[in-house]
Tab-separated table of C-alpha atoms and ligand atoms in Angstrom:
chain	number	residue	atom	x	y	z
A	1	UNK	CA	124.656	143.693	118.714
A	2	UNK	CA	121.503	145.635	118.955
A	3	UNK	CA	118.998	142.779	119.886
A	4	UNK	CA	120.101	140.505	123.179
A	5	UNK	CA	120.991	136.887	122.145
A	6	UNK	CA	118.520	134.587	123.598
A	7	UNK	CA	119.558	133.906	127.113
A	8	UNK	CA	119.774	129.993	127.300
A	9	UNK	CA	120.627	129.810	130.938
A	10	UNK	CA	117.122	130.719	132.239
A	11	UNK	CA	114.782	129.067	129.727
A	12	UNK	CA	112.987	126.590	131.737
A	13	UNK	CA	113.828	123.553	129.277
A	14	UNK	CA	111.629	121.193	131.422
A	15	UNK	CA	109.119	120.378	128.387
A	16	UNK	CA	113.354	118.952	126.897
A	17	UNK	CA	113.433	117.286	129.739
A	18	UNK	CA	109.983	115.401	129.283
A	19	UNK	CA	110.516	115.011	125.459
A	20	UNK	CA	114.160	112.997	126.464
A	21	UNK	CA	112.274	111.272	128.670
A	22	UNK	CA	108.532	110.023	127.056
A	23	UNK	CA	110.714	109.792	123.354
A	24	UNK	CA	113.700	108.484	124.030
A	25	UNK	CA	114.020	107.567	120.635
A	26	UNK	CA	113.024	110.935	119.568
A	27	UNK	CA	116.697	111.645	118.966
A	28	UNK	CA	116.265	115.368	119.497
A	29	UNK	CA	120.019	116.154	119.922
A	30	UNK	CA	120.259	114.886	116.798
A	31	UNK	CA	118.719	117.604	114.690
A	32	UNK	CA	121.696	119.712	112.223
A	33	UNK	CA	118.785	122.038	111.231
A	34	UNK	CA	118.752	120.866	108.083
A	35	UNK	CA	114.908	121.877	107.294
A	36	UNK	CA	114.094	118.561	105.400
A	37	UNK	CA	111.170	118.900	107.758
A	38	UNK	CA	110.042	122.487	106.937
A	39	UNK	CA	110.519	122.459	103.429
A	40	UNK	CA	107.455	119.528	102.923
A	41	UNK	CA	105.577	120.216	105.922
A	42	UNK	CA	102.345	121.925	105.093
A	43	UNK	CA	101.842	123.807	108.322
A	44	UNK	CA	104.902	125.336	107.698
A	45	UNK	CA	104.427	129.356	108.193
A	46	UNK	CA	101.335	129.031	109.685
A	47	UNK	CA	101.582	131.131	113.232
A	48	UNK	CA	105.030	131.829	112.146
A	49	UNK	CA	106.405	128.650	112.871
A	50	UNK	CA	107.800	125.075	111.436
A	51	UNK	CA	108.578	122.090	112.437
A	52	UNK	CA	112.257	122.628	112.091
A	53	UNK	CA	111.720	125.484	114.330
A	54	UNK	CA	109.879	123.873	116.835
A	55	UNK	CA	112.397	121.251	117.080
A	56	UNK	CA	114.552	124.355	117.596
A	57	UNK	CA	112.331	125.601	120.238
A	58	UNK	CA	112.008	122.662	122.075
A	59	UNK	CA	115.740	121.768	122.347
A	60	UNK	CA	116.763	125.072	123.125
A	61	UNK	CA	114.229	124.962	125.927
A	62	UNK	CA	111.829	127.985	124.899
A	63	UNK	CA	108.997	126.508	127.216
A	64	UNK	CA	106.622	129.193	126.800
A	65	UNK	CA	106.543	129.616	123.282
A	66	UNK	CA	106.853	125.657	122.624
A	67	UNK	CA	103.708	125.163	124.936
A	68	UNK	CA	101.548	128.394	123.902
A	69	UNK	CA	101.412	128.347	120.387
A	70	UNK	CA	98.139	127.113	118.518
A	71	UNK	CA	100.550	125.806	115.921
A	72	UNK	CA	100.448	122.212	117.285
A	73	UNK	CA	97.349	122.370	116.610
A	74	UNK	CA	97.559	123.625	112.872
A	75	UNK	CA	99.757	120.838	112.631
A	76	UNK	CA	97.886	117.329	111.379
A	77	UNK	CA	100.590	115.124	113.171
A	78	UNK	CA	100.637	113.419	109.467
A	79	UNK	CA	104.461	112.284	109.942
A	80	UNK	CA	105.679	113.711	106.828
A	81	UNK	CA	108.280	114.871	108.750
A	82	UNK	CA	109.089	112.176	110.434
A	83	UNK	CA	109.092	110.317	107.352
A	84	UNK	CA	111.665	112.784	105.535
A	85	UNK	CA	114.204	113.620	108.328
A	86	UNK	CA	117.662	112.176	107.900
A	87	UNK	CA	118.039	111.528	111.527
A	88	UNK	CA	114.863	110.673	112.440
A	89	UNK	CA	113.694	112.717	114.940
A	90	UNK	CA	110.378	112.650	115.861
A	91	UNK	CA	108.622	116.145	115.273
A	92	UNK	CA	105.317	114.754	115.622
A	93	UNK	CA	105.787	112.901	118.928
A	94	UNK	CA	106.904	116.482	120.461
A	95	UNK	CA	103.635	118.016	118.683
A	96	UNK	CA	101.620	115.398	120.613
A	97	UNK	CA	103.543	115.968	123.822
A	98	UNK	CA	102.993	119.692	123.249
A	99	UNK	CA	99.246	119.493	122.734
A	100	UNK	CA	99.103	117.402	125.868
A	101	UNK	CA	100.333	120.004	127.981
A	102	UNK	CA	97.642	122.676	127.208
A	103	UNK	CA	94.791	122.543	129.748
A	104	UNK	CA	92.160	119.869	128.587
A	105	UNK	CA	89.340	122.846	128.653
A	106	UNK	CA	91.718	125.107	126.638
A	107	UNK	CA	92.194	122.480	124.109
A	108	UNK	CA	90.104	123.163	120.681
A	109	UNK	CA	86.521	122.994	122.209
A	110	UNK	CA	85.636	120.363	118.845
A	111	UNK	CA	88.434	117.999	119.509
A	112	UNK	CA	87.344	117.770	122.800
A	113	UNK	CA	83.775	117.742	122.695
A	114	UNK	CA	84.405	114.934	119.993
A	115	UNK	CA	86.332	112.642	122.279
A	116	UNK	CA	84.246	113.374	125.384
A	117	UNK	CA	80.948	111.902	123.237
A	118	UNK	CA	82.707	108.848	122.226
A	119	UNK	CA	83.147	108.468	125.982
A	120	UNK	CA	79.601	108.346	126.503
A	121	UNK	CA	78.589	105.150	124.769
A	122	UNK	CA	80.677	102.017	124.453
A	123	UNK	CA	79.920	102.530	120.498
A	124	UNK	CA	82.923	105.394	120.654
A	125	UNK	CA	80.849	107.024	118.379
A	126	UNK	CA	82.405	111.174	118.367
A	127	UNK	CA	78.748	111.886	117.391
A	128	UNK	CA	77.553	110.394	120.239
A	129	UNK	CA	75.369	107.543	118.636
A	130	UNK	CA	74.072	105.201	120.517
A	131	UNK	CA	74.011	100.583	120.642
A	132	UNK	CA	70.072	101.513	119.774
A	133	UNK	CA	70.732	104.026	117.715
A	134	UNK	CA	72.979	102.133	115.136
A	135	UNK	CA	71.485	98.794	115.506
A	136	UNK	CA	67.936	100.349	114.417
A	137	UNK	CA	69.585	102.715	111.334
A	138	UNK	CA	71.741	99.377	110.273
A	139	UNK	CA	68.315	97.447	110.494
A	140	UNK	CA	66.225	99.890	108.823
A	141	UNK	CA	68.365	100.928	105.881
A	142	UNK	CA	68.895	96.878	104.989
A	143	UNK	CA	64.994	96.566	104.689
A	144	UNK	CA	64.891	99.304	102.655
A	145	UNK	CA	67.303	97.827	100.206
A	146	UNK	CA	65.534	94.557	100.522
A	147	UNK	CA	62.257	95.950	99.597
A	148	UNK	CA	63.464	98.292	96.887
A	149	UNK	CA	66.198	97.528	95.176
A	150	UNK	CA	66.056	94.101	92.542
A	151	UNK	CA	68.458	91.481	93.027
A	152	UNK	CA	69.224	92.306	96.638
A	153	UNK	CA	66.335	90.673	98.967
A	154	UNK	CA	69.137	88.634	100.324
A	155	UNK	CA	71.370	91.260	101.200
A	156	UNK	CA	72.985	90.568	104.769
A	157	UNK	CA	74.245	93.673	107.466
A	158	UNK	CA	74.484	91.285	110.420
A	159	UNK	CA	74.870	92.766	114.075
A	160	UNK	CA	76.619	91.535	116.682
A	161	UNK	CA	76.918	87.422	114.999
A	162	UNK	CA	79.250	85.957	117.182
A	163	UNK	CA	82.571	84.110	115.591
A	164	UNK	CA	82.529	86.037	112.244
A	165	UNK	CA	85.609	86.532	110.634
A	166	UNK	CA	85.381	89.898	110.608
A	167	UNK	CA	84.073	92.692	112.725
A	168	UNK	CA	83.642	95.309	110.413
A	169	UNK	CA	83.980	99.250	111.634
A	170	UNK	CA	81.920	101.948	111.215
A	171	UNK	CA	82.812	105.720	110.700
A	172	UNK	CA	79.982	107.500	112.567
A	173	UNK	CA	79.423	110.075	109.765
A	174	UNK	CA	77.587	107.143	107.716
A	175	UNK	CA	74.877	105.628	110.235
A	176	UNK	CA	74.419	108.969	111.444
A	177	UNK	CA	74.438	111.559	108.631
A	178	UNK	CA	74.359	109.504	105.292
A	179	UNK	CA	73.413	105.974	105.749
A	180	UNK	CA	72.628	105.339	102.201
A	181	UNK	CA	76.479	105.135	101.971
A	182	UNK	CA	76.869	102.250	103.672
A	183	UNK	CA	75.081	100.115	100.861
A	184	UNK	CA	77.840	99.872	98.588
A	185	UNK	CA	80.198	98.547	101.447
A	186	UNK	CA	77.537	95.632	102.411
A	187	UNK	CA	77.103	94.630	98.776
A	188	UNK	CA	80.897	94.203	98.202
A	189	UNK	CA	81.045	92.059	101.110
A	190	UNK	CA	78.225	90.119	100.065
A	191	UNK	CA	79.619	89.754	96.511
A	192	UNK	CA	83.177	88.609	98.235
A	193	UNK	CA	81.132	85.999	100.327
A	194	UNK	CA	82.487	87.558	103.260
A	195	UNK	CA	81.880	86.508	106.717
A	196	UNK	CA	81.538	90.071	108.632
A	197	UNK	CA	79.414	91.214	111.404
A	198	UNK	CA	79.282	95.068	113.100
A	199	UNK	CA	79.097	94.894	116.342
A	200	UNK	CA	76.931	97.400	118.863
A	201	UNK	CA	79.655	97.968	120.871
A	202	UNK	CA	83.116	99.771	119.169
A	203	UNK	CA	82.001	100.404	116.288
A	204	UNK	CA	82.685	104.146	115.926
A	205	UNK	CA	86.063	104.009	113.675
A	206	UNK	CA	86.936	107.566	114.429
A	207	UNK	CA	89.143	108.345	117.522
A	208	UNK	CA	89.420	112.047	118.408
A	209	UNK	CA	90.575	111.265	121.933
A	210	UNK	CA	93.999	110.503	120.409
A	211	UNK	CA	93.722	114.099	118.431
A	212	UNK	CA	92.972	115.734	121.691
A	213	UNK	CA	95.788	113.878	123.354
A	214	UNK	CA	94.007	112.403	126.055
A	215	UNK	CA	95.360	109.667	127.349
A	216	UNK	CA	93.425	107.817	129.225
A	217	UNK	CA	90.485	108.409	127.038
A	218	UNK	CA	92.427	107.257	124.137
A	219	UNK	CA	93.434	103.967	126.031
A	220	UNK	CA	89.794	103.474	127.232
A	221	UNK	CA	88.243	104.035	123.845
A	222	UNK	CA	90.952	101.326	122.540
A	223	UNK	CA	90.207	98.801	125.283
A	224	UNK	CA	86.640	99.156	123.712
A	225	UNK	CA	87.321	98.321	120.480
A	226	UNK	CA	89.743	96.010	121.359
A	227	UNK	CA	87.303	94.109	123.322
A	228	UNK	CA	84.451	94.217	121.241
A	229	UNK	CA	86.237	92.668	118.718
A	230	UNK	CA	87.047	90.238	120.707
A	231	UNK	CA	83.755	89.279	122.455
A	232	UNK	CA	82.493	88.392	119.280
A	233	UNK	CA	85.052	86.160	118.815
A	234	UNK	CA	86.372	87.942	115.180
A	235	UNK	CA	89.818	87.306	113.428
A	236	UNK	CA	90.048	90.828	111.736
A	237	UNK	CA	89.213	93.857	112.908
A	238	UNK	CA	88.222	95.679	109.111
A	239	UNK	CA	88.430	99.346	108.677
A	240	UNK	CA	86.433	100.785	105.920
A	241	UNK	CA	89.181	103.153	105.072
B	1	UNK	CA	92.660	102.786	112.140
B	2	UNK	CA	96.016	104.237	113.329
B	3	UNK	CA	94.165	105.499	116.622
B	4	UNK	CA	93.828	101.603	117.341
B	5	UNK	CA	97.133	100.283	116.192
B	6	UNK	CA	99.144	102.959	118.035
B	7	UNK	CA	97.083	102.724	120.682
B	8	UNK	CA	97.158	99.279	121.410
B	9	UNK	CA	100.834	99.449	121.144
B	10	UNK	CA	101.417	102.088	123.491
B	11	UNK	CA	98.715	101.039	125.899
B	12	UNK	CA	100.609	97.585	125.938
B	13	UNK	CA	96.667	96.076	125.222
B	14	UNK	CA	97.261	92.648	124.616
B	15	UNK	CA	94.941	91.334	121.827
B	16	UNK	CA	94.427	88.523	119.495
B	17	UNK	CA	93.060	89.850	115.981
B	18	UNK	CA	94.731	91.042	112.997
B	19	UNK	CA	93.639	94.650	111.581
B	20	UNK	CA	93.111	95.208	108.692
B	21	UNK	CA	92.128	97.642	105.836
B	22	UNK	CA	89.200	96.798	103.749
B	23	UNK	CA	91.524	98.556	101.043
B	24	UNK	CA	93.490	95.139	100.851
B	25	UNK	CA	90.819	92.915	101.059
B	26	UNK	CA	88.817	95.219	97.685
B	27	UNK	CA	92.842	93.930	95.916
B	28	UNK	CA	92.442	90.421	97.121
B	29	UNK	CA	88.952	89.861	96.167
B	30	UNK	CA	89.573	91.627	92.590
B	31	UNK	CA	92.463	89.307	92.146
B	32	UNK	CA	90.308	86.079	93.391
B	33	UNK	CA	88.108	86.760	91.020
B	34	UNK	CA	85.217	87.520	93.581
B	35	UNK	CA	84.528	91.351	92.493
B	36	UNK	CA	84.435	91.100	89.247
B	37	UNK	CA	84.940	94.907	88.386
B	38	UNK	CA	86.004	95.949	84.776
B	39	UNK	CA	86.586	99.728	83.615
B	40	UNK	CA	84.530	98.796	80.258
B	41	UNK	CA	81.983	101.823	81.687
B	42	UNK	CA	85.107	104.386	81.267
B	43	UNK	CA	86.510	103.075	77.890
B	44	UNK	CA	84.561	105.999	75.969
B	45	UNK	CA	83.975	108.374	78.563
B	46	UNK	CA	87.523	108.763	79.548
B	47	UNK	CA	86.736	109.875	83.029
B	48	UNK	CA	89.609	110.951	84.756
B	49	UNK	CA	90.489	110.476	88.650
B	50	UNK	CA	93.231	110.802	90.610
B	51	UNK	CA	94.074	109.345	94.286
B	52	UNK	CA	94.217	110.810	98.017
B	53	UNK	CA	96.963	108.203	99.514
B	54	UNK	CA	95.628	108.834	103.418
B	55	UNK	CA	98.598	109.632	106.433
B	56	UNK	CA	96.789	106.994	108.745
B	57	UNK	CA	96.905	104.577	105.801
B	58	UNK	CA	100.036	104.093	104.025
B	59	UNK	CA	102.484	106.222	105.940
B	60	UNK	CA	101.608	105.861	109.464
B	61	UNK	CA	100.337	102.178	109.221
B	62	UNK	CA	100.851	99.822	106.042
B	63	UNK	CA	103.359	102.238	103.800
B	64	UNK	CA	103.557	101.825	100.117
B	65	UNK	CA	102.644	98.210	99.444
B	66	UNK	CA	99.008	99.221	100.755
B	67	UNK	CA	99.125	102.296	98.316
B	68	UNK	CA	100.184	99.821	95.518
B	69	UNK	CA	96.868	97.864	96.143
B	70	UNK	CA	94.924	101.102	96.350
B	71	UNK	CA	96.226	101.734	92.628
B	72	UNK	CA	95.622	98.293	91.720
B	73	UNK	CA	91.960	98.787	92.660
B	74	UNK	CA	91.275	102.338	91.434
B	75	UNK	CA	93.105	101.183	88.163
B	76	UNK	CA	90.865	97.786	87.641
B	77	UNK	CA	87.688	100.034	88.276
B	78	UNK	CA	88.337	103.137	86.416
B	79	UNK	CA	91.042	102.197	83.231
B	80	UNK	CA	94.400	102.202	83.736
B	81	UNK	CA	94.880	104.945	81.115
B	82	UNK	CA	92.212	106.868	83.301
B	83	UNK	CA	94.306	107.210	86.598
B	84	UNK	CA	96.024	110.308	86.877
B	85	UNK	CA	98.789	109.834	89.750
B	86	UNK	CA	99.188	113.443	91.960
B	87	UNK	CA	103.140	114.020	93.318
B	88	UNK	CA	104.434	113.455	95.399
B	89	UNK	CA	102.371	110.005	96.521
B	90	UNK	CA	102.416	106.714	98.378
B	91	UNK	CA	104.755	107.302	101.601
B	92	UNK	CA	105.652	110.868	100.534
B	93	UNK	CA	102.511	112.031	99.744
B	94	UNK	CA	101.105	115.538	101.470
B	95	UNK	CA	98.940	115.527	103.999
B	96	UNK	CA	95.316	117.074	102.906
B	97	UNK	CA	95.151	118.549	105.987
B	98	UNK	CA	91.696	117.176	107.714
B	99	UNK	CA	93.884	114.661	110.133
B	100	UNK	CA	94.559	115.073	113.633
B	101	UNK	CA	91.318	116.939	114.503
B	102	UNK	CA	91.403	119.887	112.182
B	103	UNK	CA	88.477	119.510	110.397
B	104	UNK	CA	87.122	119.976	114.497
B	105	UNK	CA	89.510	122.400	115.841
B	106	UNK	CA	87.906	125.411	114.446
B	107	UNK	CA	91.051	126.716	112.806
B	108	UNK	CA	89.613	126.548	109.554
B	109	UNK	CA	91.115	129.584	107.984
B	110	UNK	CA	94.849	127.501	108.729
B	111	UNK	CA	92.798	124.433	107.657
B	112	UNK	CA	92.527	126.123	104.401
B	113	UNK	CA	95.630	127.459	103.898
B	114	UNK	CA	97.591	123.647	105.084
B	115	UNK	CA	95.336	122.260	102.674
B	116	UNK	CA	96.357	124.491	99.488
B	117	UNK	CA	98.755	122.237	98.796
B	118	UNK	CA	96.612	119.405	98.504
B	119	UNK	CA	94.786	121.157	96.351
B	120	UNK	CA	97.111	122.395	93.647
B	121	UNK	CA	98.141	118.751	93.635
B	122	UNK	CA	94.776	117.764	92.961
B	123	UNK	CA	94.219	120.422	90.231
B	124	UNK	CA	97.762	119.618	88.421
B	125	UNK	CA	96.266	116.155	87.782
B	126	UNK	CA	93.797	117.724	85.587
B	127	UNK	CA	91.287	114.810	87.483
B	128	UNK	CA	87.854	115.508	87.283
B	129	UNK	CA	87.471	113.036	90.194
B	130	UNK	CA	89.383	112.808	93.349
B	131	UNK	CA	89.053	109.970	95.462
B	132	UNK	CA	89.415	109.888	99.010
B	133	UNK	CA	89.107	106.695	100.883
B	134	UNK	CA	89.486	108.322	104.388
B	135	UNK	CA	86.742	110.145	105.977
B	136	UNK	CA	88.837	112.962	106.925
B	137	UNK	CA	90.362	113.190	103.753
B	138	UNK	CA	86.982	113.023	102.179
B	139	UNK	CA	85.804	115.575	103.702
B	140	UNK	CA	88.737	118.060	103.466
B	141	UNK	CA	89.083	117.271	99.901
B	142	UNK	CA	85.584	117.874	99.079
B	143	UNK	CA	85.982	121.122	101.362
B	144	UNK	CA	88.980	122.336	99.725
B	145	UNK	CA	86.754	122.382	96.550
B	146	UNK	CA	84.319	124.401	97.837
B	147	UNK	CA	86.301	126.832	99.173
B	148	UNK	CA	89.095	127.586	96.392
B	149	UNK	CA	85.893	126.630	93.792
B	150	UNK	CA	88.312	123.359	92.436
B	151	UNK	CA	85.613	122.427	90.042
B	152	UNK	CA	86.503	118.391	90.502
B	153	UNK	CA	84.410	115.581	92.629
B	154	UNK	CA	85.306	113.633	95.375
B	155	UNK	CA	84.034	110.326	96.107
B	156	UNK	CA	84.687	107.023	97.904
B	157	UNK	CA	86.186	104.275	96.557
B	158	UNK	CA	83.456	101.909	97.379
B	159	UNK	CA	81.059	104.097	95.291
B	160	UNK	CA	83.077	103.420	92.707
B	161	UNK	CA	83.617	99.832	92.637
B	162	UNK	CA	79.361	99.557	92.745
B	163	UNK	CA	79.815	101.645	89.717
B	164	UNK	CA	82.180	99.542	87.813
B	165	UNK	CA	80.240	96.587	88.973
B	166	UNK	CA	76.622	98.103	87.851
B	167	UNK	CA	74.911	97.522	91.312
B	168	UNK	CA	74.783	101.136	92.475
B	169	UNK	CA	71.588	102.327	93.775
B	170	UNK	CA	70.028	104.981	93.559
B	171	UNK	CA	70.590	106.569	96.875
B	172	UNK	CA	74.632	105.851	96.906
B	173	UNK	CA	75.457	108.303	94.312
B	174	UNK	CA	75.740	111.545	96.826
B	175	UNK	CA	79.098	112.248	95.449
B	176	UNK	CA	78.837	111.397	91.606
B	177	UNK	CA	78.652	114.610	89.308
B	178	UNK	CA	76.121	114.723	86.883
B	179	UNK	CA	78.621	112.612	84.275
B	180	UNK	CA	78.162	109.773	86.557
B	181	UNK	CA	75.020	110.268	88.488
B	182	UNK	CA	72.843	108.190	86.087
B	183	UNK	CA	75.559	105.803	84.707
B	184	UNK	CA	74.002	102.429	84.957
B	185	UNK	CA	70.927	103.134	86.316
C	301	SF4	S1	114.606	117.167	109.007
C	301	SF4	FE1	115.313	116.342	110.978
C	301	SF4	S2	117.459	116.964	111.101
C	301	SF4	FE2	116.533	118.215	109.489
C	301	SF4	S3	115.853	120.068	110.581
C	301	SF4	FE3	114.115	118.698	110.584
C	301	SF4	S4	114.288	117.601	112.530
C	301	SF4	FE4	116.269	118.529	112.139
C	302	SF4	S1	103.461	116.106	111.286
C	302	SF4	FE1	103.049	118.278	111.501
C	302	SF4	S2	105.050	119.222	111.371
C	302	SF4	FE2	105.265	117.175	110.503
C	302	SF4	S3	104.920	117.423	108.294
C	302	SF4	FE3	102.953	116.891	109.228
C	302	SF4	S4	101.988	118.849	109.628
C	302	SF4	FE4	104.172	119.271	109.325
């Protein structure tokens, strides 16, 4: 043999250890290497690596590679995977353990910087919009459509009405960037006679704590929503996507 | 969406609402009679459009009884004969590659290459429209086109069920291409 075989005995395996432990339905010892995994996954090749490999990795207790590589990141944790395997392990739930190892400042500086502005408001707005800020774009962009478009002086884009039905989200790209595109949304509602209210607080529908696999910002930015949904006494909480 | 659900589960956060997509309620209120969309607008313009089937949507939260009503509503708003399915879909569909923080990691050059996929799948459709009814798939999608110069639109679905219903404004037609930008106007 002209290359060594891997030497098993002193790979660290502890990252194993912690997937058998956080997934213990992850069923890694399950895996026959089929590549079901690999052969739909996008990311596959990307920084020479694939999910079926990684599984690899990760059972045969390659710490090192399993927690350096920038693949997890290449990876959109989209399930596909998941979805496909015969034995269903779950490749994704080791990319997210993976991705929470890495340092939080050597995490993609985006991701990050994403999640830590939704920490800033209670609107868990990534772009860092504020209760103010939203409230007064919501407000202005309904007179707008009030005063210039026909038909539509009645058009509602309520704020914070307590005991509506439903609390309608917001993906921060809209109020901030393009709030002309949140039109068509209010006049469906109004044409379904729905009764909907935003609400200042948890608005923001995007979550890139979860993406940067922080935790406890993930769970606080949840509690946020969860709660503002609640406060207002709604039945739904309404995604626009 | 699936930030929230998963969260909430694996947070054990009690809670007392349902969630919801507005994606189901667009279905409902078509088949209540509410919206009362029609593809008349399409019958002799024969626009074509195809579907992005989001990850968070269908395959990490509702599966494909969601991505049945997401048909049912493209399909009552654009002609039935107009809807171009891409394949794989529903469950099985491909990622496009703009979830789990890509489109803000700064790997864009892998962001490209993941997304190649989605973007022959796209093509193969022979869709002059795409429509994306995620953000990040929006914006992926739209950035896909730009990049390998796709030549096809991407727009939301709510744009397009304004369309259909002949109350789109002025100022919600971003994403139209000129075919569409004046439709109804
Ligand atoms: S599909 Fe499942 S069993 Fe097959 S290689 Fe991948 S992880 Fe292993
Ligand atoms: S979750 Fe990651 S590894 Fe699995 S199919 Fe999606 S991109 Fe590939």
């Amino acid at each position: 043999m002209t290359e060594p075989a891997l030497d098993l005995k002193n790979q660290k395996a502890e990252f194993r250890k912690k997937v058998e432990e956080l997934l213990p339905n992850g069923n890694l010892n399950l895996c026959f290497t089929c590549g079901t995994c690999a052969g739909g996954c996008p990311a596959t090749g990307l920084e020479n690596m694939d999910p079926r490999k990684f599984v690899r990795m990760v059972a045969l207790g390659l710490d090192d590679e399993v927690l350096s590589t920038p693949w997890v990141w290449m990876c959109s944790m989209c399930m596909r995977c998941n979805y496909a395997c015969p034995m269903n392990v779950d490749i994704a739930g080791m990319v997210g353990l993976a991705r929470q190892a890495w340092p939080r400042d050597q995490r993609p500086k985006g991701i990050v910087n994403s999640c830590d502005m939704a920490l800033k408001h209670d609107t868990c707005s990534a772009m860092g919009a504020s209760e103010e800020d939203f409230q007064f774009v919501v407000e202005d962009v309904l007179e707008e459509v009030r005063e210039t478009q026909p038909g539509w002086e009645d058009l509602q884009a309520p704020v914070n009405k307590e005991g509506a039905y439903y609390y309608l989200n917001q993906n921060s790209r809209e109020p901030v960037t393009e709030p002309d595109e949140m039109v068509p949304l209010w006049k469906i509602l109004h044409l379904a006679g729905a009764d909907w209210t935003y609400g200042t607080k948890g608005w923001g529908a995007e979550n890139y704590c979860m993406f940067a696999q922080d935790l406890e910002a993930w769970e606080h930015i949840v509690r946020v929503k969860a709660k503002a949904v609640e406060d207002l006494g709604c039945k739904v909480w309404l995604n626009t996507e | 969406m699936y930030a929230v659900r998963a969260g909430l589960k694996k947070f054990n956060i009690p809670y007392n609402f349902e969630i919801k997509s507005i994606i189901q309620l667009y279905a409902q209120w078509i088949r209540e009679g509410k919206l009362k969309v029609n593809s008349d607008w399409n019958k002799d313009l024969k626009v074509k459009f195809t579907v992005q089937d989001p990850c968070q949507l269908v395959r990490k939260s509702f599966g494909d009884p969601v991505a049945d009503e997401l048909r049912f509503v493209v399909k009552a708003v654009v002609g039935e004969e107009n809807f171009i399915d891409m394949t794989p879909n529903k469950s099985n569909n491909y990622c496009c590659g703009g979830g789990g923080g890509y489109l803000q990691s700064g790997y864009t050059e892998a962001r490209h290459h993941y997304g190649q996929i989605k973007f022959n799948q796209i093509k193969n459709t022979g869709a002059t429209y795409c429509i994306a009814p995620c953000h990040n798939c929006h914006s992926q999608i739209h950035d896909l086109n730009d990049h390998f110069d796709g030549g096809y639109y991407t727009v939301h679905l709510w744009t397009l069920i304004c369309l259909s219903l002949g109350i789109l404004g002025e100022n919600e037609r971003a994403y139209l291409g000129p075919d569409l930008a004046e439709l109804g106007l």
